XYZ file of C-alpha atoms in Angstrom:
362
model
C 6.501 -47.174 30.466
C 9.104 -49.886 30.088
C 12.629 -49.403 28.507
C 11.632 -50.888 24.776
C 8.818 -48.548 24.660
C 10.665 -45.420 25.980
C 12.902 -46.090 23.364
C 9.869 -46.171 20.620
C 8.892 -42.638 21.631
C 12.088 -41.378 21.420
C 12.819 -42.404 18.348
C 9.282 -41.308 16.912
C 10.475 -37.871 17.908
C 13.771 -37.920 16.295
C 11.871 -38.989 13.331
C 10.257 -36.186 13.836
C 12.559 -33.275 13.959
C 14.291 -35.121 10.822
C 10.358 -35.349 9.058
C 9.956 -31.387 9.423
C 13.257 -30.061 8.756
C 13.235 -31.525 5.827
C 10.049 -30.686 4.933
C 10.812 -26.601 6.010
C 14.179 -27.423 3.283
C 12.004 -28.603 0.373
C 8.949 -26.149 1.089
C 7.480 -24.454 -1.753
C 6.913 -20.507 -0.383
C 4.440 -20.493 -3.133
C 2.136 -23.499 -0.787
C 3.187 -22.246 2.498
C -0.548 -23.562 3.802
C 0.782 -27.544 2.472
C 3.601 -26.869 4.320
C 2.313 -26.493 7.377
C -0.218 -29.408 6.963
C 2.880 -31.628 6.905
C 3.731 -30.413 9.708
C 1.283 -30.856 12.016
C 1.016 -34.636 10.653
C 4.073 -35.284 11.021
C 4.301 -33.864 14.844
C 0.977 -36.187 15.419
C 2.987 -39.033 14.395
C 5.649 -38.401 16.899
C 3.071 -38.285 19.979
C 2.560 -41.698 22.391
C -1.360 -41.567 21.334
C -1.237 -40.274 18.311
C -4.792 -41.613 16.850
C -6.678 -39.398 19.371
C -4.467 -36.172 18.658
C -5.102 -33.454 16.775
C -2.229 -30.496 15.629
C -3.563 -26.718 15.700
C -1.535 -24.565 13.853
C -2.396 -20.348 14.098
C -0.131 -18.061 12.568
C -2.284 -15.618 10.423
C -2.923 -15.753 7.897
C -2.807 -19.351 8.577
C -4.939 -22.223 10.183
C -4.504 -25.955 10.333
C -5.867 -28.211 11.976
C -4.812 -31.943 11.463
C -8.054 -33.341 12.385
C -11.044 -33.244 13.344
C -11.331 -30.906 16.965
C -12.964 -31.956 19.764
C -15.734 -29.950 21.307
C -14.078 -30.308 25.124
C -9.848 -30.957 24.706
C -6.996 -30.739 27.137
C -4.030 -29.406 25.167
C -0.262 -28.082 25.398
C 1.163 -25.032 23.339
C 4.030 -23.645 22.195
C 4.281 -19.853 20.976
C 5.372 -19.414 17.067
C 8.226 -16.495 17.337
C 8.429 -14.155 14.395
C 11.495 -11.704 14.858
C 11.287 -11.462 18.133
C 7.568 -11.513 18.682
C 4.756 -14.124 19.673
C 2.747 -14.139 15.857
C 0.353 -17.295 16.614
C 0.567 -21.137 18.373
C 1.310 -25.030 17.863
C -1.039 -26.737 19.963
C -1.000 -30.273 20.551
C -4.856 -31.492 21.512
C -6.382 -34.389 23.242
C -9.988 -35.317 23.940
C -10.740 -34.160 27.183
C -13.349 -37.404 28.573
C -10.442 -39.497 27.539
C -6.929 -37.615 29.170
C -5.835 -34.972 31.103
C -2.607 -32.627 30.936
C -1.239 -35.633 32.981
C -0.933 -37.815 29.808
C 1.620 -35.275 28.180
C 4.950 -36.742 28.294
C 7.946 -34.204 29.269
C 9.628 -34.852 26.653
C 6.380 -34.504 24.215
C 7.133 -30.752 25.590
C 9.965 -30.635 24.355
C 9.609 -32.016 20.817
C 6.480 -29.398 20.452
C 8.803 -26.290 21.783
C 11.506 -27.659 19.068
C 9.137 -27.852 16.575
C 7.917 -24.249 17.241
C 11.195 -22.962 16.896
C 11.685 -24.324 13.641
C 8.121 -23.548 12.108
C 9.516 -19.480 13.278
C 12.043 -19.860 11.123
C 10.293 -20.554 8.701
C 7.859 -18.007 8.863
C 10.502 -15.539 9.728
C 12.098 -16.341 5.751
C 8.679 -16.273 3.969
C 7.903 -12.507 5.846
C 11.702 -11.638 4.878
C 11.168 -13.109 1.102
C 7.236 -11.028 1.029
C 9.329 -8.014 2.099
C 12.199 -8.606 -0.214
C 9.624 -8.753 -2.981
C 7.767 -5.564 -2.217
C 10.599 -3.605 -2.154
C 12.075 -5.139 -4.877
C 9.067 -3.698 -7.107
C 9.257 -0.149 -5.081
C 12.236 -0.097 -6.755
C 11.639 -1.345 -10.041
C 8.768 1.263 -10.122
C 10.697 3.687 -9.081
C 13.338 3.366 -11.827
C 10.704 3.286 -13.914
C 9.073 6.472 -12.939
C 12.747 8.209 -13.130
C 12.596 7.366 -16.799
C 9.558 8.427 -17.432
C 10.086 11.464 -15.403
C 13.082 12.486 -17.957
C 11.423 11.115 -20.981
C 8.940 13.928 -20.148
C 10.988 16.499 -19.396
C 12.498 15.782 -22.518
C 9.535 15.921 -24.472
C 8.219 19.176 -22.141
C 11.055 21.543 -23.488
C 10.817 20.316 -27.226
C 7.476 21.300 -26.630
C 7.822 24.457 -25.520
C 9.320 26.917 -28.119
C 7.053 25.560 -31.317
C 4.129 25.823 -28.998
C 5.444 29.412 -27.576
C 5.559 30.412 -31.093
C 2.031 29.262 -32.457
C 0.840 31.305 -29.807
C 2.586 34.591 -30.352
C 2.058 34.454 -34.104
C -1.980 33.645 -33.480
C -2.267 36.453 -30.971
C -0.187 38.962 -33.496
C -2.785 37.792 -36.241
C -5.787 38.504 -34.344
C -4.632 41.994 -33.613
C -4.644 42.975 -37.232
C -8.271 40.645 -37.743
C -11.981 41.670 -36.799
C -13.572 39.886 -33.600
C -16.925 39.083 -36.022
C -14.831 37.214 -39.060
C -14.738 33.509 -39.266
C -11.061 34.377 -39.744
C -10.859 35.913 -35.859
C -13.110 32.894 -34.482
C -10.276 30.739 -35.710
C -7.807 32.323 -34.654
C -9.466 32.149 -30.996
C -9.855 28.098 -31.147
C -5.607 28.100 -31.858
C -4.984 30.665 -29.254
C -7.052 28.851 -26.542
C -6.242 24.577 -28.024
C -2.228 26.471 -27.740
C -3.516 27.914 -24.417
C -4.653 24.292 -23.903
C -1.229 22.665 -24.668
C 1.151 24.755 -22.936
C -0.702 24.165 -19.300
C -0.181 20.463 -20.350
C 3.264 20.846 -21.347
C 3.398 22.807 -17.622
C 1.853 19.504 -15.880
C 4.491 17.482 -17.697
C 7.256 19.363 -16.474
C 6.018 19.429 -12.703
C 5.964 15.568 -13.405
C 9.131 15.975 -13.970
C 10.443 18.303 -11.725
C 11.549 21.113 -14.335
C 9.156 23.716 -12.839
C 10.830 26.012 -10.136
C 10.023 25.992 -6.856
C 9.361 28.803 -3.759
C 10.374 26.487 -0.821
C 9.656 27.920 3.003
C 9.247 27.231 6.414
C 5.079 26.816 6.238
C 2.592 25.899 8.771
C 0.454 22.890 6.459
C -2.493 23.497 8.671
C -4.461 26.753 6.811
C -2.572 25.263 3.716
C -5.059 22.988 4.120
C -7.819 24.545 5.405
C -7.975 26.968 2.616
C -7.607 24.513 0.066
C -10.691 22.702 1.908
C -12.423 25.839 1.818
C -12.250 26.343 -1.944
C -13.462 23.012 -2.504
C -16.778 23.644 -0.328
C -18.758 24.357 -3.489
C -17.683 21.487 -5.713
C -18.096 19.383 -2.503
C -21.990 20.604 -2.166
C -22.538 20.482 -6.325
C -21.539 16.604 -6.085
C -23.432 15.793 -2.606
C -20.048 14.294 -1.417
C -19.398 14.897 2.453
C -15.744 15.132 4.632
C -14.114 15.397 7.241
C -10.910 17.084 8.230
C -8.890 15.592 11.237
C -6.097 18.420 11.845
C -3.978 18.939 14.930
C -4.166 21.614 17.301
C -0.464 23.051 17.149
C 1.390 24.506 13.952
C 2.417 22.168 12.025
C 5.678 23.309 10.156
C 7.072 21.822 6.903
C 9.639 23.348 4.390
C 7.720 23.908 1.404
C 5.896 25.265 -1.688
C 2.635 26.425 -0.435
C 1.251 26.680 -4.056
C 2.014 23.365 -5.304
C 1.018 22.006 -1.950
C -2.850 23.296 -2.614
C -1.751 21.770 -6.456
C -1.625 18.443 -4.511
C -4.738 18.593 -1.764
C -6.562 19.653 -4.772
C -5.785 17.292 -7.255
C -6.365 14.153 -5.502
C -9.552 15.609 -3.422
C -10.797 16.447 -6.847
C -9.979 12.880 -7.490
C -11.626 11.853 -4.529
C -14.612 13.516 -5.009
C -14.903 12.024 -8.913
C -15.349 8.366 -7.474
C -16.795 8.900 -4.785
C -20.683 7.836 -4.671
C -23.385 10.446 -3.687
C -23.549 10.803 0.211
C -20.023 9.198 0.624
C -17.609 10.866 3.130
C -14.196 11.910 2.360
C -11.309 12.655 5.067
C -8.237 14.454 5.302
C -6.162 13.485 7.945
C -2.936 15.121 9.443
C -0.583 13.636 11.196
C 2.857 15.142 12.681
C 5.556 12.665 14.781
C 8.905 13.345 15.647
C 10.176 12.105 12.649
C 8.008 13.004 10.076
C 4.762 14.463 8.592
C 1.729 12.190 7.063
C -1.311 13.425 5.275
C -4.280 10.834 4.740
C -6.217 11.324 2.006
C -9.343 8.712 2.028
C -12.816 8.165 0.181
C -15.479 5.780 -0.340
C -15.793 5.123 -3.901
C -14.735 1.471 -5.786
C -10.715 1.906 -5.086
C -8.091 0.973 -7.800
C -7.619 -2.222 -9.327
C -5.016 -4.486 -8.174
C -3.429 -4.414 -11.956
C -3.818 -0.921 -12.021
C -2.145 0.482 -8.684
C 1.437 0.267 -10.066
C -0.072 2.406 -13.103
C -1.604 4.932 -11.713
C 1.590 7.652 -10.918
C 2.411 6.916 -14.971
C 1.357 9.814 -16.977
C -1.757 10.168 -19.265
C -3.186 7.158 -17.162
C -6.391 7.354 -15.674
C -9.417 5.217 -15.185
C -11.653 8.424 -15.945
C -14.197 8.004 -18.467
C -12.564 9.823 -21.699
C -12.707 13.611 -21.600
C -13.007 14.162 -17.939
C -9.076 13.923 -17.402
C -5.513 14.566 -19.271
C -3.803 11.709 -16.489
C -1.649 13.496 -15.542
C -2.955 14.632 -12.013
C -1.090 11.630 -10.257
C 2.047 12.101 -11.836
C 2.482 15.638 -11.322
C 1.388 15.211 -7.622
C 4.015 12.506 -7.418
C 6.862 14.974 -8.885
C 5.617 17.672 -6.353
C 5.766 14.674 -3.220
C 9.138 13.726 -4.798
C 10.468 16.921 -5.382
C 9.460 17.931 -1.585
C 11.564 14.527 -0.381
C 8.117 13.132 0.402
C 6.760 9.688 -0.689
C 3.332 9.502 -1.797
C 1.812 5.607 -1.585
C -1.932 4.660 -2.379
C -3.506 1.617 0.085
C -7.437 0.438 0.148
C -9.687 2.192 2.406
C -11.832 -0.318 4.538
C -14.139 -1.590 4.159
C -14.649 0.358 -0.126
C -12.422 3.402 -1.196
C -8.907 4.252 -2.345
C -6.493 6.463 0.758
C -3.438 7.788 -0.939
C -0.597 8.507 2.015
C 1.268 11.069 1.485
C 4.887 11.180 3.754
C 6.939 13.991 4.572
C 10.412 13.544 6.572
C 10.209 16.185 9.169
C 13.510 18.904 7.730
C-alpha cells in the first residue's frame, strides 16, 4: 500500500471515529435502532473494501445489518461489553468467495475495537436510563399507595363508629321483634349489610396496616400446605389443577400466620377465578441466604399493561360486577408491606400472571 493510500485509509478511520462519537452524542434514546444502523454505515465507509463489506451489530433486542449478508463470509468481530459483561458483538463481513481474513487491515481491527467500546458505552447509558425510569415509576407508585393508605385508614376509622352503632341498635331492635314480622326481616337485612360493611372496613384497615399483628417465628411450609388443603375443593369445583413446590427443610419467617394465610387465599382464589378449565396454577416457595420468595402463577389472560400500575389500589378490579370488591390485592399489599416484604407482578410465559412475594431474611 502506497503512503498516499495508507494516509487516506487512516483519514477514513479517524473520520469514522468522529462520526460515531457525533452519532452517539446526538442519539435519540427512543430510536436506538436508527442510531446503531447509522454507526454500522459509518463503520462500513471506513473500510478498505467498503462496497463489499457488511457490518453486523447484535445486542439483544437489536440485530442490524448494514447490507444483505452473503451466505458464506469471512469476518472479524469485537464483543460489546456492558457493565463488564459481553452482551453482543459487532462483526465486519466480506464475501468468502472474494476475500480472506488477511484482507482485513490491522488498523481496521483496532477501529472495530474502538467502535465496539463506544457502542458498549452507549448501550450501558441506555440501560442506566431505563433502570432509572423503572425506579422512578416504582417510587411514584409506592408514594401513591402510601397516600391511599393514609386516606383509607382515615375513612375506615370514620366508618367504624357509625357502623358499630347501626349494628348494635339493629340487634337491640331485633331482640324486641318477632322473627316472622316484616320489621324483623328488614332488621335482618340491616344487620347483614352492617356486618358486610364492617368486613369491608376491616379489609381497608388491613390495607392501611391498621390491624394488630401477632408476629412469631413460623415455618411457613405447613401454612402453605394447610391453605392449599382448604382450597382443594375450590380447585375441583372450578376444574383447575395445581402444583406446589416446597423446599424439603423448614422455611422460617417472622410472620402472622393468619395474615399469611389470607395472602395465599387471596392470590390463589384470584388465580382460580381467572384460570381456564384444566389450567395449571403453580405455587413455588424458594429460600436463599438473604430472602424468601413465594411465586403464584396461573394460565389466565394475565394483566394488561395499562392495569399493572392499578392492581394494588383499593376498589380496583378486573372481575365482573358483583364478583369482587377490588380490595383483595390491596389487602395483600398491606399485609406484605407490614411484614417488610414486597409483592410484584410479572407476566407468566407463555400466558397468565405471576405474583412474586419476597420477604427479607431476619
